[in-house]
Amino acid sequence: MRADYHVCEQCDFIFKEAADIINSDEELRIYNCHQNSIHDPRYVAYFERFLKDAVFPHMNYGRNGLDFGSGPSPVLAQLLERDHGYNMDVYDLFYAPEKVYVGKRYDLITSTEVVEHMRDPMEYFQLFRTLLKPDGILAVMTLFHRNDTNHFLNWHYVRDRSHISFYTPKTMQYMAEKTGLKMIHTNLERYTTFMLDETWQKKPESNQKP
C-alpha cells in the first residue's frame, strides 16, 4: 500500500505521514501474527547476538533490567533471567501495559524492534533517560536505513505497515544529544548503546522531535 514519508535532512530521520499510519487494532493484528518463542533456537540466537554486541561489553555489575516493548512473548527478558542472572521487568503497550517502571531506575533497559513503531521517539528517549541509573545502559535494536531512496522504497522493513519511524546512527546520535544520553556504541547496522551524559544540561530545544 502506498504511503508518504518525511525526511529530516538534519538527522536522517524518516517518518511516515500521519494519515498513512494504521490504527491500533490493525497494529495489534500484525503483532498477533508473530510466532516467537524461547524454544526457537534461531530466535534465541538472534537475541544472543544482540546481547553479545550491544549489552554485555558495556554493562557494569548491576542486574536489574527493563525490557521496554517486550512483545507477546518476552523472550529477551526470559533469556536474561534464565541464562544471565538478571531480574527483569517487562512493559509492552499491548501485552504488558502496566507501567511497572514508574518510580524505578534500572541498570539495563533494552528495546528491541520497538522504536520503528514509535510516533514520537524523542519522548521515549527522554523517558529512558529518567529510568537509567547513573552507570546504567540503554540498548536499542532497529534496522538502519541506508539514506538511499531506491533502497528505502524497496526495503522489506518498510513493507511492514506497523513500521513508521526509521533511523541511522546519525539519528541516534542526534536524539542522544537532545535527551541527555551519550551514544557509546553502534554496529552501524541495527544496534545502538547509550548511557547517561552526566555533562548534559537541558535546553528548551531538547524537547523537539528529530
CSV table of C-alpha atoms in Angstrom, one decimal:
chain,number,residue,atom,x,y,z
A,1,MET,CA,0.0,0.0,0.0
A,2,ARG,CA,1.3,3.4,-0.9
A,3,ALA,CA,2.4,5.8,1.8
A,4,ASP,CA,4.2,9.1,2.1
A,5,TYR,CA,7.3,9.8,4.2
A,6,HIS,CA,9.1,12.8,5.5
A,7,VAL,CA,12.9,13.1,5.8
A,8,CYS,CA,14.8,15.2,8.3
A,9,GLU,CA,17.9,16.4,6.5
A,10,GLN,CA,19.5,17.4,9.8
A,11,CYS,CA,19.5,13.9,11.4
A,12,ASP,CA,18.4,11.4,8.6
A,13,PHE,CA,15.2,10.5,10.5
A,14,ILE,CA,12.4,9.2,8.2
A,15,PHE,CA,8.8,9.1,9.4
A,16,LYS,CA,5.6,8.1,7.8
A,17,GLU,CA,2.9,10.6,7.1
A,18,ALA,CA,0.4,10.6,9.9
A,19,ALA,CA,-2.6,10.0,7.6
A,20,ASP,CA,-0.9,6.7,6.4
A,21,ILE,CA,-0.3,5.3,9.9
A,22,ILE,CA,-2.5,2.3,10.6
A,23,ASN,CA,-4.8,2.3,13.7
A,24,SER,CA,-4.1,0.4,16.9
A,25,ASP,CA,-6.4,-2.5,16.0
A,26,GLU,CA,-4.6,-3.2,12.8
A,27,GLU,CA,-1.2,-2.8,14.5
A,28,LEU,CA,-2.2,-5.4,17.1
A,29,ARG,CA,-3.4,-7.8,14.4
A,30,ILE,CA,0.1,-7.6,12.9
A,31,TYR,CA,1.8,-8.3,16.2
A,32,ASN,CA,-0.5,-11.2,17.0
A,33,CYS,CA,0.8,-12.9,13.8
A,34,HIS,CA,4.3,-13.1,15.4
A,35,GLN,CA,5.1,-16.6,16.5
A,36,ASN,CA,8.3,-16.2,18.6
A,37,SER,CA,9.3,-18.5,21.5
A,38,ILE,CA,12.2,-19.1,23.8
A,39,HIS,CA,12.2,-22.7,22.4
A,40,ASP,CA,13.1,-21.4,18.9
A,41,PRO,CA,16.9,-21.7,18.7
A,42,ARG,CA,17.1,-19.2,15.8
A,43,TYR,CA,15.1,-16.6,17.7
A,44,VAL,CA,17.3,-17.2,20.8
A,45,ALA,CA,20.4,-16.8,18.7
A,46,TYR,CA,19.0,-13.5,17.3
A,47,PHE,CA,18.9,-12.1,20.8
A,48,GLU,CA,22.2,-13.6,21.9
A,49,ARG,CA,23.9,-11.7,19.1
A,50,PHE,CA,22.3,-8.5,20.3
A,51,LEU,CA,23.4,-9.2,23.9
A,52,LYS,CA,27.0,-10.1,22.9
A,53,ASP,CA,27.4,-6.9,20.9
A,54,ALA,CA,25.2,-4.2,22.4
A,55,VAL,CA,24.8,-5.2,26.1
A,56,PHE,CA,27.4,-7.3,27.8
A,57,PRO,CA,30.6,-5.4,26.7
A,58,HIS,CA,29.1,-2.2,28.1
A,59,MET,CA,27.5,-3.4,31.4
A,60,ASN,CA,28.6,-2.7,34.9
A,61,TYR,CA,27.7,-5.1,37.7
A,62,GLY,CA,24.0,-4.3,38.2
A,63,ARG,CA,21.5,-6.9,37.1
A,64,ASN,CA,18.1,-5.1,37.3
A,65,GLY,CA,16.6,-4.5,33.9
A,66,LEU,CA,13.6,-3.4,31.9
A,67,ASP,CA,12.6,-4.8,28.5
A,68,PHE,CA,10.6,-2.0,27.0
A,69,GLY,CA,8.3,-3.3,24.3
A,70,SER,CA,8.6,-6.9,25.1
A,71,GLY,CA,6.0,-8.1,22.6
A,72,PRO,CA,3.6,-11.1,23.0
A,73,SER,CA,6.4,-13.4,24.2
A,74,PRO,CA,9.1,-11.6,26.3
A,75,VAL,CA,11.9,-13.9,25.1
A,76,LEU,CA,14.7,-11.4,25.7
A,77,ALA,CA,13.7,-10.9,29.3
A,78,GLN,CA,13.4,-14.6,29.8
A,79,LEU,CA,16.9,-15.2,28.4
A,80,LEU,CA,18.4,-12.5,30.6
A,81,GLU,CA,16.8,-14.1,33.7
A,82,ARG,CA,17.4,-17.7,32.8
A,83,ASP,CA,20.9,-17.6,31.4
A,84,HIS,CA,22.5,-14.4,32.7
A,85,GLY,CA,21.1,-13.8,36.2
A,86,TYR,CA,19.1,-10.7,35.6
A,87,ASN,CA,16.0,-9.5,37.4
A,88,MET,CA,13.8,-8.2,34.6
A,89,ASP,CA,10.7,-6.1,34.4
A,90,VAL,CA,8.7,-6.1,31.1
A,91,TYR,CA,6.5,-3.5,29.6
A,92,ASP,CA,4.5,-3.6,26.4
A,93,LEU,CA,1.8,-1.2,25.2
A,94,PHE,CA,-0.4,-4.2,24.2
A,95,TYR,CA,0.7,-7.3,26.0
A,96,ALA,CA,2.1,-6.0,29.4
A,97,PRO,CA,0.6,-2.5,29.7
A,98,GLU,CA,1.1,-1.9,33.4
A,99,LYS,CA,3.8,0.8,33.8
A,100,VAL,CA,5.9,-1.3,36.2
A,101,TYR,CA,8.8,1.1,35.6
A,102,VAL,CA,7.2,4.1,37.4
A,103,GLY,CA,9.4,5.2,40.3
A,104,LYS,CA,12.2,2.8,39.4
A,105,ARG,CA,15.7,3.1,37.9
A,106,TYR,CA,17.5,0.3,36.0
A,107,ASP,CA,21.0,-0.9,35.3
A,108,LEU,CA,19.8,-2.1,31.8
A,109,ILE,CA,17.0,-1.0,29.5
A,110,THR,CA,16.5,-3.0,26.3
A,111,SER,CA,14.2,-2.0,23.5
A,112,THR,CA,14.4,-4.4,20.5
A,113,GLU,CA,12.5,-3.9,17.3
A,114,VAL,CA,10.3,-1.2,19.0
A,115,VAL,CA,11.5,2.3,18.1
A,116,GLU,CA,10.4,1.8,14.5
A,117,HIS,CA,6.8,1.7,15.8
A,118,MET,CA,7.1,5.0,17.7
A,119,ARG,CA,5.3,8.1,16.6
A,120,ASP,CA,7.4,10.3,18.9
A,121,PRO,CA,10.7,8.5,19.7
A,122,MET,CA,12.2,11.6,21.3
A,123,GLU,CA,9.5,11.4,24.0
A,124,TYR,CA,10.5,7.8,24.8
A,125,PHE,CA,14.2,8.5,24.8
A,126,GLN,CA,13.5,11.2,27.4
A,127,LEU,CA,11.7,8.6,29.4
A,128,PHE,CA,14.5,6.2,29.1
A,129,ARG,CA,16.9,8.8,30.5
A,130,THR,CA,14.8,9.1,33.6
A,131,LEU,CA,14.8,5.3,34.1
A,132,LEU,CA,18.5,4.7,33.9
A,133,LYS,CA,20.8,4.5,36.9
A,134,PRO,CA,23.9,6.7,36.6
A,135,ASP,CA,26.0,3.8,35.4
A,136,GLY,CA,23.2,2.0,33.5
A,137,ILE,CA,22.9,1.5,29.8
A,138,LEU,CA,20.1,1.6,27.2
A,139,ALA,CA,20.5,-0.9,24.3
A,140,VAL,CA,18.3,-0.4,21.2
A,141,MET,CA,17.8,-2.6,18.2
A,142,THR,CA,16.3,-1.4,14.9
A,143,LEU,CA,17.4,-1.9,11.4
A,144,PHE,CA,19.0,1.3,10.0
A,145,HIS,CA,18.1,2.7,6.6
A,146,ARG,CA,20.8,3.5,4.1
A,147,ASN,CA,20.0,7.0,3.0
A,148,ASP,CA,19.2,5.6,-0.4
A,149,THR,CA,15.8,6.4,-1.9
A,150,ASN,CA,15.6,3.4,-4.2
A,151,HIS,CA,16.7,1.0,-1.5
A,152,PHE,CA,14.2,2.5,1.0
A,153,LEU,CA,11.2,2.2,-1.3
A,154,ASN,CA,12.0,-1.5,-1.9
A,155,TRP,CA,13.1,-2.3,1.6
A,156,HIS,CA,11.4,-5.1,3.4
A,157,TYR,CA,11.4,-3.1,6.6
A,158,VAL,CA,9.1,-0.5,5.1
A,159,ARG,CA,6.7,-3.2,3.9
A,160,ASP,CA,5.7,-3.9,7.5
A,161,ARG,CA,2.9,-1.4,7.8
A,162,SER,CA,3.4,-1.1,11.6
A,163,HIS,CA,6.8,0.4,11.0
A,164,ILE,CA,6.6,4.2,10.9
A,165,SER,CA,10.0,5.6,12.0
A,166,PHE,CA,13.4,4.8,10.5
A,167,TYR,CA,16.8,5.7,11.7
A,168,THR,CA,20.5,5.8,11.0
A,169,PRO,CA,23.4,6.1,13.5
A,170,LYS,CA,23.3,9.8,12.9
A,171,THR,CA,19.6,9.9,14.0
A,172,MET,CA,20.5,8.0,17.2
A,173,GLN,CA,23.4,10.4,17.9
A,174,TYR,CA,21.1,13.4,17.4
A,175,MET,CA,18.4,12.0,19.7
A,176,ALA,CA,21.0,11.2,22.4
A,177,GLU,CA,22.3,14.8,22.3
A,178,LYS,CA,18.8,16.2,22.7
A,179,THR,CA,17.7,13.9,25.5
A,180,GLY,CA,20.7,13.8,27.8
A,181,LEU,CA,22.1,10.5,26.6
A,182,LYS,CA,25.5,9.6,25.2
A,183,MET,CA,25.9,7.1,22.4
A,184,ILE,CA,28.7,4.8,23.4
A,185,HIS,CA,28.4,2.1,20.7
A,186,THR,CA,26.8,1.2,17.4
A,187,ASN,CA,27.4,-1.6,15.0
A,188,LEU,CA,26.3,0.7,12.1
A,189,GLU,CA,23.6,-1.8,11.1
A,190,ARG,CA,21.0,-2.2,13.9
A,191,TYR,CA,22.4,-2.0,17.4
A,192,THR,CA,23.0,1.2,19.5
A,193,THR,CA,24.0,1.5,23.1
A,194,PHE,CA,23.6,4.6,25.3
A,195,MET,CA,24.4,5.7,28.8
A,196,LEU,CA,23.6,8.9,30.7
A,197,ASP,CA,25.5,12.0,29.7
A,198,GLU,CA,26.3,13.5,33.0
A,199,THR,CA,27.5,16.7,31.4
A,200,TRP,CA,24.2,17.4,29.7
A,201,GLN,CA,22.0,20.3,30.7
A,202,LYS,CA,18.5,20.5,29.4
A,203,LYS,CA,17.8,23.3,26.9
A,204,PRO,CA,14.5,24.4,25.5
A,205,GLU,CA,15.1,22.8,22.1
A,206,SER,CA,15.7,19.4,23.8
A,207,ASN,CA,12.0,18.6,23.5
A,208,GLN,CA,11.9,18.9,19.8
A,209,LYS,CA,11.2,15.9,17.7
A,210,PRO,CA,14.0,14.6,15.5
